[in-house]
Coordinates of C-alpha atoms and ligand atoms in Angstrom, one line a residue:
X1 CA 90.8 128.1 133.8
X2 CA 89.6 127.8 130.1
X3 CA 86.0 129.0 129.4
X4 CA 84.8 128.2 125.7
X5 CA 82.3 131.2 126.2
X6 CA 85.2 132.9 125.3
X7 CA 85.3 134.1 121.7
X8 CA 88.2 131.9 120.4
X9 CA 88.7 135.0 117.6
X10 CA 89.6 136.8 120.8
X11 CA 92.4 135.1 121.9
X12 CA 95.7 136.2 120.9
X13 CA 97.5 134.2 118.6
X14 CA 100.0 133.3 121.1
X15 CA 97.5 132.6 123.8
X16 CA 98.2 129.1 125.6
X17 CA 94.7 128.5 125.4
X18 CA 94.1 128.5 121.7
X19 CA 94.9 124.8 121.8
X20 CA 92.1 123.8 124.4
X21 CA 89.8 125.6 122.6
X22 CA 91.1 124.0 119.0
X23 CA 90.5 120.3 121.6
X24 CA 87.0 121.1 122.9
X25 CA 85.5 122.1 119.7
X26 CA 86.5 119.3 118.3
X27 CA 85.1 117.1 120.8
X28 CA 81.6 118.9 120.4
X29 CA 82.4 118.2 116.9
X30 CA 82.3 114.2 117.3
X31 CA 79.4 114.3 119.9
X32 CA 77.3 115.9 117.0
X33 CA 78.9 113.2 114.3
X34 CA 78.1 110.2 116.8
X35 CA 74.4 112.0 117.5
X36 CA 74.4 111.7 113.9
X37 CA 73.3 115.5 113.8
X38 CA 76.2 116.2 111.1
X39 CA 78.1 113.7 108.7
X40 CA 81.2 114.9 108.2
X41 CA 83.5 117.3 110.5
X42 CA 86.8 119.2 109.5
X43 CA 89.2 122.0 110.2
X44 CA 90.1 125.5 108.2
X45 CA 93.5 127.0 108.7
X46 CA 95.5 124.0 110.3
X47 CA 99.3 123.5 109.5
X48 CA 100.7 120.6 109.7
X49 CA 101.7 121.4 113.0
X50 CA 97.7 121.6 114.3
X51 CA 96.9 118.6 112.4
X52 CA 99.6 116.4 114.1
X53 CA 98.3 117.7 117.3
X54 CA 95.1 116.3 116.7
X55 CA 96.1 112.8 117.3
X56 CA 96.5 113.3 120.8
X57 CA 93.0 114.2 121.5
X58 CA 90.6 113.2 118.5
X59 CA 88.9 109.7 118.3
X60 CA 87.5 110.8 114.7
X61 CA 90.1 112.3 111.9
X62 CA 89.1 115.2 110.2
X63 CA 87.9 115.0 106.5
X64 CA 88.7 117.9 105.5
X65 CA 91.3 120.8 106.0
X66 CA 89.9 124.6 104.3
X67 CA 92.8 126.5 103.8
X68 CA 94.1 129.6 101.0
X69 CA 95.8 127.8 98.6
X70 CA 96.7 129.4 94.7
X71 CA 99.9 129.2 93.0
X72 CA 101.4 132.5 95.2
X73 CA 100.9 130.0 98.2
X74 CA 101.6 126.8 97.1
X75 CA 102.1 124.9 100.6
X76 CA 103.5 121.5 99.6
X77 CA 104.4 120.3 102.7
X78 CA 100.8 120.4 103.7
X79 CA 99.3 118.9 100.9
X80 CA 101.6 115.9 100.9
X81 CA 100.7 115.4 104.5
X82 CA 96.8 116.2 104.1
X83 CA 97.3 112.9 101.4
X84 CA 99.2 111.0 103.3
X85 CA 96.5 111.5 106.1
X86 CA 93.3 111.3 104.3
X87 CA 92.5 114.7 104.9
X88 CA 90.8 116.5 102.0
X89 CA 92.5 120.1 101.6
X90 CA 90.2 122.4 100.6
X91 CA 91.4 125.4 98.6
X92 CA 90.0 129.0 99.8
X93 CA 91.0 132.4 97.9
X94 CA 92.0 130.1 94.8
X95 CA 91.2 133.6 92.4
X96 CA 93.4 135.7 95.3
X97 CA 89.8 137.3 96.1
X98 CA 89.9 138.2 92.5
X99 CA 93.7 139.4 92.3
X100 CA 94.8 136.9 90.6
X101 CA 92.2 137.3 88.1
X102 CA 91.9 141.1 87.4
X103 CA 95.5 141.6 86.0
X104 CA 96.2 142.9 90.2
X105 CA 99.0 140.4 90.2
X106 CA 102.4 140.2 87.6
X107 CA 102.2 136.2 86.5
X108 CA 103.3 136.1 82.9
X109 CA 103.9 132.0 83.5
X110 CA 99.4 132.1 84.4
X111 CA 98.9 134.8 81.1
X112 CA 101.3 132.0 79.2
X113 CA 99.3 128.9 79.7
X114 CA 95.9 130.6 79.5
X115 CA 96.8 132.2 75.6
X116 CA 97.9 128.6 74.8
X117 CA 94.8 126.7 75.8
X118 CA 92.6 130.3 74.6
X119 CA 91.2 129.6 78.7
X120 CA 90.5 132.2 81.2
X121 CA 93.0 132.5 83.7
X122 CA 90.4 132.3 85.9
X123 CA 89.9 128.1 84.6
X124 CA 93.7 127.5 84.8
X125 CA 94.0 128.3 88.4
X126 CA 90.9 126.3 89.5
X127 CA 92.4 123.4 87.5
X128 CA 95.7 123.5 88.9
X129 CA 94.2 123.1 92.0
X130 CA 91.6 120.2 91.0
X131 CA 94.8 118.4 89.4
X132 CA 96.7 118.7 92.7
X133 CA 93.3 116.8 94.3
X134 CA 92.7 119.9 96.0
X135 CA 88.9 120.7 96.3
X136 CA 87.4 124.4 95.5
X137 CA 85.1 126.6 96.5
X138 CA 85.8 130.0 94.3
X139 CA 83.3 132.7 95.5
X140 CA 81.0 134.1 92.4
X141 CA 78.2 136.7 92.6
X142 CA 76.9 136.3 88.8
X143 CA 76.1 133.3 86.7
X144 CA 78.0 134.0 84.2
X145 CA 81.1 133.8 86.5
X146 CA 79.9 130.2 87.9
X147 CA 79.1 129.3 84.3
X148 CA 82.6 130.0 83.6
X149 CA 83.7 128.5 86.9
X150 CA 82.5 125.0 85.7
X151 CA 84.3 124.6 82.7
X152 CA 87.0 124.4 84.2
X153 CA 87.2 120.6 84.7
X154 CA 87.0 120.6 80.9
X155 CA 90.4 120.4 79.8
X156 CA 94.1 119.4 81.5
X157 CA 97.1 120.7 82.3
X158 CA 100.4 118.9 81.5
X159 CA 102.9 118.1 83.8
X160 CA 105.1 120.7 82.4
X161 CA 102.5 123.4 82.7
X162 CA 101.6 122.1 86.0
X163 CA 105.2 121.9 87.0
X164 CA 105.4 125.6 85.6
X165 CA 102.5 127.4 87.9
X166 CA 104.0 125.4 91.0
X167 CA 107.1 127.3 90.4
X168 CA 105.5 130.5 90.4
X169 CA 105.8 130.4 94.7
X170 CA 109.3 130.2 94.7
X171 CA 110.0 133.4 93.2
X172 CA 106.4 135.6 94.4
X173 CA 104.5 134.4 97.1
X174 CA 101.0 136.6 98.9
X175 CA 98.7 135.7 101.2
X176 CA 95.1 137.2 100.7
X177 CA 93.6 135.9 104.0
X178 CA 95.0 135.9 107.6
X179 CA 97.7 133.9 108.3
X180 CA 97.4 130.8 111.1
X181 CA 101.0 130.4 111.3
X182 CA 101.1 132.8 113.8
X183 CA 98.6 130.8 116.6
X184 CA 100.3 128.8 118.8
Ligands
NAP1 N1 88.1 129.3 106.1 C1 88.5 130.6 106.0 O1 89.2 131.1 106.8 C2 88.1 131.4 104.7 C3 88.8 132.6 104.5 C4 88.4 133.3 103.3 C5 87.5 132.8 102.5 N2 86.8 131.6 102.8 C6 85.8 131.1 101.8 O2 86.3 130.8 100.6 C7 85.4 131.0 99.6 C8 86.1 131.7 98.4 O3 86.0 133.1 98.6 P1 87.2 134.1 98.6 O4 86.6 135.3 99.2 O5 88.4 133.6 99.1 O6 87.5 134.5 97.0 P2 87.9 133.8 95.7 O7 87.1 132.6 95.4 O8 89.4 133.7 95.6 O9 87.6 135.0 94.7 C9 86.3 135.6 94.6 C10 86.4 136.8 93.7 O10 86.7 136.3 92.4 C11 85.7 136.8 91.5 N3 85.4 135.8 90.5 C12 84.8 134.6 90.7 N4 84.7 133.9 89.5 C13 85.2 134.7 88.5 C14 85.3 134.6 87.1 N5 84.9 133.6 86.5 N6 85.9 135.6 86.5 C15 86.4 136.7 87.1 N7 86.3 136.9 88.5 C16 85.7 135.9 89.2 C17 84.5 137.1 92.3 O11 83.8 138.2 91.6 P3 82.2 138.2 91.6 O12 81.8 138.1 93.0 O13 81.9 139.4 90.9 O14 81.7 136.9 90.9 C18 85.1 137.6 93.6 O15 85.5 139.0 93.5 C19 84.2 131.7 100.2 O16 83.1 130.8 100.3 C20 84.7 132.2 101.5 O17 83.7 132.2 102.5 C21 87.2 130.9 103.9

């Protein structure tokens, strides 16, 4: 017998019960949307696979799916079908945590595009997600890094460059966070 008590963080990725507990907490979910206690509900870390899942038991789609997302893990697959859906995906880790900012990472296509446009890498990669329709939520400590953060919905990229830092995941991809793939 299930018990939500349970810490779902506990479970092992290949527990059985991982997918009652995904169910319930969605259904406490929609009874605080329909108390009109919260106004909008969503997921983090749900493949495609999770999301499809959901149609058997929610009466109310998510909005919103919060998953790491930066040229080194480019997951098209999901974005198409968070689109198709009218799921919002929500990029996490879009700076690597920083790696892909503080010259960590090997990506001379990023350092290319950033000396053309004289932008901060940092801009480029929030914009390549904002292009794809991908919300962000980069994590600064200073206001001079949120400053920066802002501007960067103040230029575009082309298809070409766009096209370029998708490509960037077929020859180097990282993960920064955990990886859901493995829970069942
Ligand atoms: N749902 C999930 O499972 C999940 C998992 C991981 C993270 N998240 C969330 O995702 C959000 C993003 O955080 P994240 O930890 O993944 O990191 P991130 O946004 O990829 O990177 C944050 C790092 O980038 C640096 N940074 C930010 N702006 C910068 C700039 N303009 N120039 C240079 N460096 C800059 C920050 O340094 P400073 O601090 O010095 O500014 C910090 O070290 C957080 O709200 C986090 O809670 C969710």
């Amino acid at each position: 017998m299930c018990n939500l008590s349970q810490s779902t963080a506990k479970l092992k990725p290949t527990d059985s019960a991982n997918r009652w507990h995904r169910q319930e907490s969605w259904r406490a979910l929609e009874e605080l949307q329909r108390a009109g206690k919260i106004r909008t509900i969503g997921v983090s870390n749900y493949l495609v696979r999770h999301l499809e899942e959901m149609k058997e038991y929610a009466t109310i789609p998510p909005a919103i799916n919060q998953c790491e997302f930066h040229p080194l893990l480019f997951n098209k697959g999901l974005l198409g079908y968070c689109n198709k859906n009218g799921i919002l995906l929500e990029a996490y880790s879009s700076l690597g945590e920083g790696h892909l900012v503080n010259g960590d990472e090997d990506l001379p296509e990023l350092d290319e595009i950033s000396h053309r446009h004289q932008i901060p890498p940092v801009q480029i990669l929030l914009k390549w997600a904002l292009q794809h329709g991908v919300a962000v939520i980069p994590k600064a400590s200073s206001a001079e890094h949120l400053l920066e953060n802002f501007e960067a919905t103040r230029f575009e990229l082309s298809p070409e460059e766009m096209a370029k830092l998708d490509s960037i995941s077929e020859r180097k991809q990282k993960r920064f966070c955990w990886d859901s793939s493995k829970i069942i």
